[in-house]
CSV table of C-alpha atoms in Angstrom, one decimal:
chain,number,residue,atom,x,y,z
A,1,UNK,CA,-103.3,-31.1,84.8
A,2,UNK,CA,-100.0,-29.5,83.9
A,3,UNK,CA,-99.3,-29.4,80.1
A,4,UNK,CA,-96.2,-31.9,81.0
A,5,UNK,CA,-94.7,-32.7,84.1
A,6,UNK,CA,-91.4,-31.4,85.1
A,7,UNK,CA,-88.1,-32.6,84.1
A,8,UNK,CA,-86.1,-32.4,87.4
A,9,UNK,CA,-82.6,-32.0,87.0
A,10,UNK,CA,-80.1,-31.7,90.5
A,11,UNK,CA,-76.4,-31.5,90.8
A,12,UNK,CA,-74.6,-30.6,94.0
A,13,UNK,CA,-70.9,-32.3,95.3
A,14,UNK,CA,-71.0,-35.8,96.2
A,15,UNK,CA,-71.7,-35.6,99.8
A,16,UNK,CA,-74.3,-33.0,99.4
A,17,UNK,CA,-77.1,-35.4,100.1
A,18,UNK,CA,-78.6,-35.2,96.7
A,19,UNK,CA,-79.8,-39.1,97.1
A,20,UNK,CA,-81.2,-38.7,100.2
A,21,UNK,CA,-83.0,-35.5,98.8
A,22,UNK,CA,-84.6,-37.3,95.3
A,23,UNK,CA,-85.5,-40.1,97.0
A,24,UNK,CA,-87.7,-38.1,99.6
A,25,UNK,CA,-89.7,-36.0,96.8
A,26,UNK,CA,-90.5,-38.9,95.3
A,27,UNK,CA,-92.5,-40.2,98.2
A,28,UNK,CA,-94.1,-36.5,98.0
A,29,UNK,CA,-94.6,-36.9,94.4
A,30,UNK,CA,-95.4,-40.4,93.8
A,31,UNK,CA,-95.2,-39.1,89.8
A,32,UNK,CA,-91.7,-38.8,89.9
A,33,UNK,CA,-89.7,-41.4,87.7
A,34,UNK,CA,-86.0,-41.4,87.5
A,35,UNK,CA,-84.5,-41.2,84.2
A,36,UNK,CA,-82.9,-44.6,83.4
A,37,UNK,CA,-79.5,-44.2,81.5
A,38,UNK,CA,-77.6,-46.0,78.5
A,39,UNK,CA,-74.6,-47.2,79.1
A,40,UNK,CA,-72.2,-49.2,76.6
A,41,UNK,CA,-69.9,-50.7,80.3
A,42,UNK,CA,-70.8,-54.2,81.2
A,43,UNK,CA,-74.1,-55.1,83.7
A,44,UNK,CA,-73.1,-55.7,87.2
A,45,UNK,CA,-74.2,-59.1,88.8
A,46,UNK,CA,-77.8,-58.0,89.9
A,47,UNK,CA,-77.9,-55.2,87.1
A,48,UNK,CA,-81.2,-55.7,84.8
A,49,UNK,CA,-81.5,-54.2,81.3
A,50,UNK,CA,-84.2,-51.7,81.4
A,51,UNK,CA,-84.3,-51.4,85.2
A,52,UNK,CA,-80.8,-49.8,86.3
A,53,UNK,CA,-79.5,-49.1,82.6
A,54,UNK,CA,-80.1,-49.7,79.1
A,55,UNK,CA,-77.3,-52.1,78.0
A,56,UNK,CA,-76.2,-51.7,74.7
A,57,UNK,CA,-72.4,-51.4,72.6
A,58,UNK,CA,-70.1,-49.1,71.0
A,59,UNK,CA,-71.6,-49.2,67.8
A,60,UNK,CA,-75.2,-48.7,68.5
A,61,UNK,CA,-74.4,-46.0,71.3
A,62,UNK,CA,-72.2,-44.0,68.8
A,63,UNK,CA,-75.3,-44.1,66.2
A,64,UNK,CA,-77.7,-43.2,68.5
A,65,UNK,CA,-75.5,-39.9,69.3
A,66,UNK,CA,-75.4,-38.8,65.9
A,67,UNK,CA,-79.4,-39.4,65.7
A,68,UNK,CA,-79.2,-36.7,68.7
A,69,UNK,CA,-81.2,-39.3,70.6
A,70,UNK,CA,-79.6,-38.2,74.2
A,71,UNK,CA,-80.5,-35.1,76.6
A,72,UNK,CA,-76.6,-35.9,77.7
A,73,UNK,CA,-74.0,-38.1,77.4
A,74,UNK,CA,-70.3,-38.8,78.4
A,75,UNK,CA,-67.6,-41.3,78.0
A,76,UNK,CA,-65.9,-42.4,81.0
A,77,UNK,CA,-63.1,-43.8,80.5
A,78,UNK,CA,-64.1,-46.2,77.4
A,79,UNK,CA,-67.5,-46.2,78.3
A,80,UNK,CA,-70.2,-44.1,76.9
A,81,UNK,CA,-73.2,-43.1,79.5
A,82,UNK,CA,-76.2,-40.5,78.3
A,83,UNK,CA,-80.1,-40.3,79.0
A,84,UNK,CA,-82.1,-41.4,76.1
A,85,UNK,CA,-84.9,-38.3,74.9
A,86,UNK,CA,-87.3,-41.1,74.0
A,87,UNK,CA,-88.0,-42.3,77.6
A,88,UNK,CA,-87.8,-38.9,79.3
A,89,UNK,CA,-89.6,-37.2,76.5
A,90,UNK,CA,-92.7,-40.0,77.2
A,91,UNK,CA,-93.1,-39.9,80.8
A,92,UNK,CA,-93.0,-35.8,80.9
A,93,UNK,CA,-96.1,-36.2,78.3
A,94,UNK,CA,-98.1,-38.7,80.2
A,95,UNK,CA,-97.7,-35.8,83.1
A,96,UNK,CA,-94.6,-37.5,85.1
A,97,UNK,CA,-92.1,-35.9,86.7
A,98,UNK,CA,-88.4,-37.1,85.7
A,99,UNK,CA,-85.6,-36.7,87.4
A,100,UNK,CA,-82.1,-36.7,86.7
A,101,UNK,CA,-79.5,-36.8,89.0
A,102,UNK,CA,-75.9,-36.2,87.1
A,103,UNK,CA,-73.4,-33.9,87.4
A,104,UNK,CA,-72.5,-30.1,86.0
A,105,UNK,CA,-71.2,-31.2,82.5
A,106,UNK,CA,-74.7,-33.2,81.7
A,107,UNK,CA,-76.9,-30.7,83.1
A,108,UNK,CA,-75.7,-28.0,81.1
A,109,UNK,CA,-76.1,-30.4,77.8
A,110,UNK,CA,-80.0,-30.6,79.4
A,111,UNK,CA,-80.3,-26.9,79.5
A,112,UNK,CA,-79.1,-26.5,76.5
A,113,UNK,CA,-82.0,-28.9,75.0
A,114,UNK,CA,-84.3,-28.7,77.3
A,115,UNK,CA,-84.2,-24.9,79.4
A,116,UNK,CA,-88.0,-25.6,80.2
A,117,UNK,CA,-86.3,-27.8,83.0
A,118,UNK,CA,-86.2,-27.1,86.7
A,119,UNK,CA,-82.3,-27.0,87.7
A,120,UNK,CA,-81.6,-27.4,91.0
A,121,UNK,CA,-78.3,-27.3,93.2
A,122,UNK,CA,-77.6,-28.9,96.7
A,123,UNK,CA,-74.9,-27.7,98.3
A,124,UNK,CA,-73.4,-28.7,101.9
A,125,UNK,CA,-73.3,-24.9,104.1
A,126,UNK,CA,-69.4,-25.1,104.3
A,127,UNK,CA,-66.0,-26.8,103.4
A,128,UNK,CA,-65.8,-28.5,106.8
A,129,UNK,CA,-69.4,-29.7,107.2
A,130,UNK,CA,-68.8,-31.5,103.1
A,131,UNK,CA,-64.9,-32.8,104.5
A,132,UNK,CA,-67.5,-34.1,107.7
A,133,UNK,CA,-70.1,-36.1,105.7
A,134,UNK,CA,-66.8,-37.8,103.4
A,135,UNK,CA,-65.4,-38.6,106.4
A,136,UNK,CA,-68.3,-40.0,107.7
A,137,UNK,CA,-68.7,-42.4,105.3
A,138,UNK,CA,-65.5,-44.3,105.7
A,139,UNK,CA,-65.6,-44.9,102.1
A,140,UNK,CA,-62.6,-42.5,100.4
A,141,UNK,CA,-59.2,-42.2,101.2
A,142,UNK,CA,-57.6,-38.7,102.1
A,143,UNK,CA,-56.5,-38.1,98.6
A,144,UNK,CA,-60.0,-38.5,97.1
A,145,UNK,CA,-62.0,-36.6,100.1
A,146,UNK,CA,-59.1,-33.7,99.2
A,147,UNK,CA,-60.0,-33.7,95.4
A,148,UNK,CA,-63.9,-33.9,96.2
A,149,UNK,CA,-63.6,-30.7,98.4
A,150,UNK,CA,-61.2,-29.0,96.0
A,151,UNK,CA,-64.0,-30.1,93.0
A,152,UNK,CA,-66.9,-29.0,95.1
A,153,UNK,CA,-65.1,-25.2,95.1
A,154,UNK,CA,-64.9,-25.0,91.6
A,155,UNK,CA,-68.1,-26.3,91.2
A,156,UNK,CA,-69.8,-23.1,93.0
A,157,UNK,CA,-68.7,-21.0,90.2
A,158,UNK,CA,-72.1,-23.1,87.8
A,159,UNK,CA,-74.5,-22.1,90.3
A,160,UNK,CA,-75.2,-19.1,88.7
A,161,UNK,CA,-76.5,-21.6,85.8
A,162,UNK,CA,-79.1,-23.4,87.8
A,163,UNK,CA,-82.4,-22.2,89.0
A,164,UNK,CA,-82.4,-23.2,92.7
A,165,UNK,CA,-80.1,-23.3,95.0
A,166,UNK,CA,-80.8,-25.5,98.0
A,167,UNK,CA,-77.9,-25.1,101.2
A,168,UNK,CA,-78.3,-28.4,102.3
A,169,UNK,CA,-77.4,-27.3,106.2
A,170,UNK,CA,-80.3,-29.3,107.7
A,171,UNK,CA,-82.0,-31.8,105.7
A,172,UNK,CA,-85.5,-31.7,106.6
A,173,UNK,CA,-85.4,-28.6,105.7
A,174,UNK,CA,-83.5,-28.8,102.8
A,175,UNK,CA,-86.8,-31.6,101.6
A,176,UNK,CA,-89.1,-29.4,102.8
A,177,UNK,CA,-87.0,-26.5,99.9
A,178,UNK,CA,-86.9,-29.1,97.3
A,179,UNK,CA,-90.7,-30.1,97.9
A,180,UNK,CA,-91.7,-26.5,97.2
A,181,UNK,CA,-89.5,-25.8,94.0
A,182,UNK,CA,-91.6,-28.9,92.8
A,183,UNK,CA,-95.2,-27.7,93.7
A,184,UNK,CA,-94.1,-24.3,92.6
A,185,UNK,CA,-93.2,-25.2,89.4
A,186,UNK,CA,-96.6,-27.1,89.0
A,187,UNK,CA,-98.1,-23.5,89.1
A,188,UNK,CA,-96.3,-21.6,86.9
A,189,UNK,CA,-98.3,-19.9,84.4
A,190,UNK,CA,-95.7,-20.9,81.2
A,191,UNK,CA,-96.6,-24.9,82.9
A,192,UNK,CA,-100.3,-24.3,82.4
A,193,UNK,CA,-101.3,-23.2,79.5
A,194,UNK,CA,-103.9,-26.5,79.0
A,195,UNK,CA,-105.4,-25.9,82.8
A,196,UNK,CA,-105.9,-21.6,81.8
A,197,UNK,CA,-108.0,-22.5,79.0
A,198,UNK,CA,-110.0,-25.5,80.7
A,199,UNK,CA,-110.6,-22.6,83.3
A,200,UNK,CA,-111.7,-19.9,81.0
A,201,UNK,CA,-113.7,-22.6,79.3
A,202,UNK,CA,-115.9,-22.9,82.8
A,203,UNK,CA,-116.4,-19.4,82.7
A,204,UNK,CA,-118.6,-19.4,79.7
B,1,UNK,CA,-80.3,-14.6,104.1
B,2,UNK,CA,-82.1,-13.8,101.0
B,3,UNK,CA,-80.7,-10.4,99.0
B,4,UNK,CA,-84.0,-8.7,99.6
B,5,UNK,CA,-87.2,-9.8,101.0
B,6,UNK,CA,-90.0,-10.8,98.0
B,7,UNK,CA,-92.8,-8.5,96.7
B,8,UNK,CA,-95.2,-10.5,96.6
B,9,UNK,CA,-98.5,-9.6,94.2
B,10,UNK,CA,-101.8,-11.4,94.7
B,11,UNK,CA,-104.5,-11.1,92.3
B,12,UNK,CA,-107.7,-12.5,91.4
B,13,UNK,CA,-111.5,-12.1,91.1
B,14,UNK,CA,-113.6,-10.9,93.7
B,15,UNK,CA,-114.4,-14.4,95.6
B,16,UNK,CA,-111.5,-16.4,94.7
B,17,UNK,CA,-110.2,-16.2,98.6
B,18,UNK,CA,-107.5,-14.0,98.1
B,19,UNK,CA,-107.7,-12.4,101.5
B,20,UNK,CA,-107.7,-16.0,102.8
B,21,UNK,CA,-104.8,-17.2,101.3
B,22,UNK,CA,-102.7,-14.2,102.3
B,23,UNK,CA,-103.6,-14.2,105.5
B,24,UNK,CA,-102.7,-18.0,106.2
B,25,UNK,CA,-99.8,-17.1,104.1
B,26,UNK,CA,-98.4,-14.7,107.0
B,27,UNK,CA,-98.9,-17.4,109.3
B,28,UNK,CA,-97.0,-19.5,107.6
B,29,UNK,CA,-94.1,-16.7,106.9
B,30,UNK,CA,-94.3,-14.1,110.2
B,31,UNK,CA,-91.6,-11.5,108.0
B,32,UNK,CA,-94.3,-10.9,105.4
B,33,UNK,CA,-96.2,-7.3,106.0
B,34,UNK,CA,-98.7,-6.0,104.0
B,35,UNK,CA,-98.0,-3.0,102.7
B,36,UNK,CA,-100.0,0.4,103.5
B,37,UNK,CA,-102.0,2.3,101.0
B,38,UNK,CA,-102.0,6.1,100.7
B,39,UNK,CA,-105.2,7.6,99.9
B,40,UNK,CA,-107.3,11.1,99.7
B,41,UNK,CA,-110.0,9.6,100.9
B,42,UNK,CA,-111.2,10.6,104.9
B,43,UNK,CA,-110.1,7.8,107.5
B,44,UNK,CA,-113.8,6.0,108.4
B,45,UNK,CA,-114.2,5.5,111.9
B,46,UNK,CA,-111.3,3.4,113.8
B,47,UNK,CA,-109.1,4.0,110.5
B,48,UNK,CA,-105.8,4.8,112.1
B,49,UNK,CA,-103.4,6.6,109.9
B,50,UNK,CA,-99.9,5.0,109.1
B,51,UNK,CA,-102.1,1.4,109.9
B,52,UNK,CA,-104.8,1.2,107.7
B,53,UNK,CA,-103.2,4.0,105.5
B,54,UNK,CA,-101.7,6.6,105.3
B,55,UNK,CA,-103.8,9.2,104.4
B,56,UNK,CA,-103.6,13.0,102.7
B,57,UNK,CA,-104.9,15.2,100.1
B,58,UNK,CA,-104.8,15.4,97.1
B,59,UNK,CA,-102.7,18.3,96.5
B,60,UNK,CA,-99.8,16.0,98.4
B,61,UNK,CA,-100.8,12.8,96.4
B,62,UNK,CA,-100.0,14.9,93.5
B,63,UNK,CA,-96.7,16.1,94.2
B,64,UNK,CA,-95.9,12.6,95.0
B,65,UNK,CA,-97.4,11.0,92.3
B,66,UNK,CA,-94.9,14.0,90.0
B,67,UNK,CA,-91.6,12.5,92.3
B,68,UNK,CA,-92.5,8.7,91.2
B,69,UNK,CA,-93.2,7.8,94.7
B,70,UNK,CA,-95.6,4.9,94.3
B,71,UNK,CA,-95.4,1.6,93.3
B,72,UNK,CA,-98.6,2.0,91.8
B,73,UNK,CA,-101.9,4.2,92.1
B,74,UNK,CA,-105.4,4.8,90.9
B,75,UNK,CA,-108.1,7.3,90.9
B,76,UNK,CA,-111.5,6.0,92.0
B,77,UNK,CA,-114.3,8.2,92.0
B,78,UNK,CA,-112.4,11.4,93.3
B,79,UNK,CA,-110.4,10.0,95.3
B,80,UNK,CA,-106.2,8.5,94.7
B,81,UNK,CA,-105.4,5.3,96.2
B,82,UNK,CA,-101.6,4.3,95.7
B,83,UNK,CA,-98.7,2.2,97.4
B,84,UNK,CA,-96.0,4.5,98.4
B,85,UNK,CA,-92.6,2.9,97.0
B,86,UNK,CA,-90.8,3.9,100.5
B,87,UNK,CA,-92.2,1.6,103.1
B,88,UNK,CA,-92.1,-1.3,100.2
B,89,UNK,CA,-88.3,-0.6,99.1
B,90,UNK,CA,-87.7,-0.7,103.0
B,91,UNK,CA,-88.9,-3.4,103.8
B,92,UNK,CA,-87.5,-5.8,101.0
B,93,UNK,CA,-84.3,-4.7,101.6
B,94,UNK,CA,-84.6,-4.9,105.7
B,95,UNK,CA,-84.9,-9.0,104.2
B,96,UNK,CA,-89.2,-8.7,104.8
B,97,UNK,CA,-91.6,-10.4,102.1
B,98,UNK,CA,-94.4,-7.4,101.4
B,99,UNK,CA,-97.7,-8.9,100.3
B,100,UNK,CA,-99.9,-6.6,98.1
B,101,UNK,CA,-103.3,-7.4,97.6
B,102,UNK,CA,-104.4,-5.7,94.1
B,103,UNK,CA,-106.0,-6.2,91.3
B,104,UNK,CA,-104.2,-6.0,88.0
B,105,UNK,CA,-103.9,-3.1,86.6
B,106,UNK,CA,-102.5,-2.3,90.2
B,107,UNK,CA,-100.5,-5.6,89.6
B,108,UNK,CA,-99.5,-4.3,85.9
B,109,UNK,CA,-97.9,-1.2,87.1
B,110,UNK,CA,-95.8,-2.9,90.0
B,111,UNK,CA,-94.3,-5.2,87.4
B,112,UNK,CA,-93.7,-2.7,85.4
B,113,UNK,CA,-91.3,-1.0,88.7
B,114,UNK,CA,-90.6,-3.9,90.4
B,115,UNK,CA,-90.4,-7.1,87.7
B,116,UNK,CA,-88.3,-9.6,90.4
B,117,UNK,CA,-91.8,-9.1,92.0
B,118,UNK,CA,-93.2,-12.5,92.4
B,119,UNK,CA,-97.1,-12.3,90.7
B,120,UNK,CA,-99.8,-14.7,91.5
B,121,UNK,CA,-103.5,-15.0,90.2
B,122,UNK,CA,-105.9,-17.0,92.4
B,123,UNK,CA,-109.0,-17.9,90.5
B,124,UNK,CA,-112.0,-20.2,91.7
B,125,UNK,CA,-112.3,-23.0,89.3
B,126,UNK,CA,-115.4,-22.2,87.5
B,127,UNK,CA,-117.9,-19.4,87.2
B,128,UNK,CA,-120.6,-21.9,88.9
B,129,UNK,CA,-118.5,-21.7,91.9
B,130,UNK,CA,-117.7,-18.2,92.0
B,131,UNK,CA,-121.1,-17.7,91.8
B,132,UNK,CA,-121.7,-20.1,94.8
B,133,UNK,CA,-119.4,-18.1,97.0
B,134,UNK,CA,-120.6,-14.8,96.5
B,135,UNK,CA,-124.0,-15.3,96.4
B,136,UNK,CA,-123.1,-17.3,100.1
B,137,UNK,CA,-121.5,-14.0,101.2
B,138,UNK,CA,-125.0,-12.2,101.0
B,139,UNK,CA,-123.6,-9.4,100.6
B,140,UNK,CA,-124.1,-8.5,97.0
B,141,UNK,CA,-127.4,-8.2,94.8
B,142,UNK,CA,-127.4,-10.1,91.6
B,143,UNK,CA,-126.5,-7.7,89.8
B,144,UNK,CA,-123.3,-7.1,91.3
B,145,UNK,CA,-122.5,-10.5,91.4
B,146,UNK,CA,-123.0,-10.5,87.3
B,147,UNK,CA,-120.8,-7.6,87.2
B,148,UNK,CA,-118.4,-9.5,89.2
B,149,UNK,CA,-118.7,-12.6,87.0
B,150,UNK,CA,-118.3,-11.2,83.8
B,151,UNK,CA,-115.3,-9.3,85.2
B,152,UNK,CA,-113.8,-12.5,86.4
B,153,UNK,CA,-113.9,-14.1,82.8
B,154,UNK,CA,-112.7,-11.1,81.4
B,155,UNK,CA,-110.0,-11.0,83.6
B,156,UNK,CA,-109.0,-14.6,82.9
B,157,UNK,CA,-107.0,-13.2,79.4
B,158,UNK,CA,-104.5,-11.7,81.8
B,159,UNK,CA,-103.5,-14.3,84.0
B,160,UNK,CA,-100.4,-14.9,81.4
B,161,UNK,CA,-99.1,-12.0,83.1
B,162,UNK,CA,-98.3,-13.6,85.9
B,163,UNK,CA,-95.9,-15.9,87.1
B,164,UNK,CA,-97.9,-18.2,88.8
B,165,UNK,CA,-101.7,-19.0,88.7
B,166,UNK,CA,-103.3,-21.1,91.2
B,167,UNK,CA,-107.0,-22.3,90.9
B,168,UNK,CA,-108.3,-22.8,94.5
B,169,UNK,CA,-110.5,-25.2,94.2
B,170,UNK,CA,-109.6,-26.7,98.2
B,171,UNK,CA,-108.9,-23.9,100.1
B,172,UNK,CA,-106.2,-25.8,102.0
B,173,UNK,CA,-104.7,-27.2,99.0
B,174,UNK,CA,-104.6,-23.6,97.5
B,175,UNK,CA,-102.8,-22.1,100.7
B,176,UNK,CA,-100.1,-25.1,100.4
B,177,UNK,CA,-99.0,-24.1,96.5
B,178,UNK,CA,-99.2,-20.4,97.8
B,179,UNK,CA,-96.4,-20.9,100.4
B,180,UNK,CA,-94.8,-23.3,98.3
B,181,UNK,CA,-94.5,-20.6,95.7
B,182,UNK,CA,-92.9,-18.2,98.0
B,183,UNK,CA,-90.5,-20.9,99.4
B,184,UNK,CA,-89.3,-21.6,95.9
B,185,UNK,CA,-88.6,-18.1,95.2
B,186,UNK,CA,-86.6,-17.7,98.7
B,187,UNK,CA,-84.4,-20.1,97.0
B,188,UNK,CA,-83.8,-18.9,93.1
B,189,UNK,CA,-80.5,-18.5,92.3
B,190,UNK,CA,-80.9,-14.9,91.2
B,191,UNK,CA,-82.6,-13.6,94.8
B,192,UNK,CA,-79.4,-15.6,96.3
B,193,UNK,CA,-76.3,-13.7,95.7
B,194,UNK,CA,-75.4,-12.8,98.8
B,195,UNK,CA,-76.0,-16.6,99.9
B,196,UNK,CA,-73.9,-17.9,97.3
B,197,UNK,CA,-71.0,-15.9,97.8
B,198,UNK,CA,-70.9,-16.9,101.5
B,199,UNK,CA,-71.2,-20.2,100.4
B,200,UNK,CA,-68.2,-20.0,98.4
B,201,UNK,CA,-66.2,-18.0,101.3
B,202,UNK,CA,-66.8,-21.2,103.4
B,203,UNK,CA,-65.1,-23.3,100.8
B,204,UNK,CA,-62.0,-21.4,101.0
């Protein structure tokens, strides 16, 4: 076995079909958990504590910060969002893959404590085929599908940061990518130290 | 497109199904070639020269070897065996993988050139089953295949020298992480360049 699975981390535009993407490795990797986040806003009607988010307040989020107890974290508005360490930190060592979904800003907090991470970002071919698959979804107006294409540009400039970069311009194909950075990664040498020394053990 | 095609270096014991693996491997991937040895050595019968190498003399091999033309080279017995840099160079930057098949000191020198080479070790999972497949071979008396064992464990200490290190237990399984691994790499950031700055020109 891998010394600990993989924490996963993809960013891309909204609109770059990172969703769809995540939610097809993990039927190809059935160890994959998504990292559940803390968040100090209200539960939505349906919403469970420990299932979609850990609940919690001001007060207890704030202390948790300053006991460095998140990978990331940001404050939206008045709310405060981050991924607790504690639960990432436990599946990685029972040999799960974790995945985080979340944008540039977070990712780069993950790096920063956590570069053994595999950073990956989707990213829609062109301009017009992202402005295509806003419009598609008859959810934003104008204004917002402007601001999302004008974000996605200056977003480009951070994928030097990442590791991967997936061109999500057909998306079988762009599965098939994200399937191999996975089972790549669960080869590397730097992954295996525990699996090297079981095998030079059986050559005794 | 890729900035230049992946060199691609597969090493491993005697038995481990190397040859296998590649050769699956270029079905998988038609733009990977293998790359042509030069040697001093006289062609055998059917040996075609610029196919199954490219052969000379020594005096040549020397004056090449003085010009840093190879990617790496040996002597064995009295004879040089080498990979001319040329071909290779030409065609990684014509966008082809090139496979080479070598064992690591071979492997140790091309890093040393070329370290954006992408460096696997295949290694059967235990010395019972090494064992198992060469003595199946019938090809080798017993005590070759003791050298060949001992030579295996003691090769083990350099797998950390690689990037990736795959233990083919099931053949099939062991072809799947090999393309996987060169998938992956098609899609690191750093080989991607090119593909990112067209990326960016299309969100003008």
């Amino acid at each position: 076995m891998i010394d600990s699975g993989l924490l996963i981390v993809v960013s891309g535009p909204s609109g770059a079909g990172k969703g769809t993407i995540c939610d097809a490795l993990r039927e190809h990797f059935p160890n994959i958990h998504y990292s559940i986040s803390m968040t100090t806003r209200q539960p939505r009607p349906g919403e469970e504590d420990g299932v979609n988010y850990y609940f919690t307040d001001n007060g207890r989020f704030e202390e948790l910060l300053k006991e460095d107890a998140f990978l990331e974290h940001a404050k939206v508005y008045d709310h405060y969002y981050g991924t607790p360490k504690e639960y990432v930190y436990q599946m990685l060592r029972q040999g799960n893959h974790v995945m985080l979904e979340i944008d540039i800003q977070g990712a780069m907090q993950v790096k920063e404590k956590y570069p053994q991470g595999v950073f990956i970002y989707i990213v829609p071919p062109s301009k017009a085929v992202l402005e295509e698959r806003l419009r598609g979804r008859h959810t934003d107006s104008d204004e917002v599908i402007a601001a999302r294409l004008a974000k996605a540009r200056n977003e480009l400039e951070w994928i030097d940061k990442y590791d991967y970069v997936i061109v999500n311009d057909d998306l079988g194909e762009a599965i098939q990518k994200a399937a191999a950075v996975l089972k790549a990664e669960e080869c590397r040498v730097m992954r295996n130290a525990n699996c090297i020394e079981e095998t030079k053990q059986a050559y005794q």
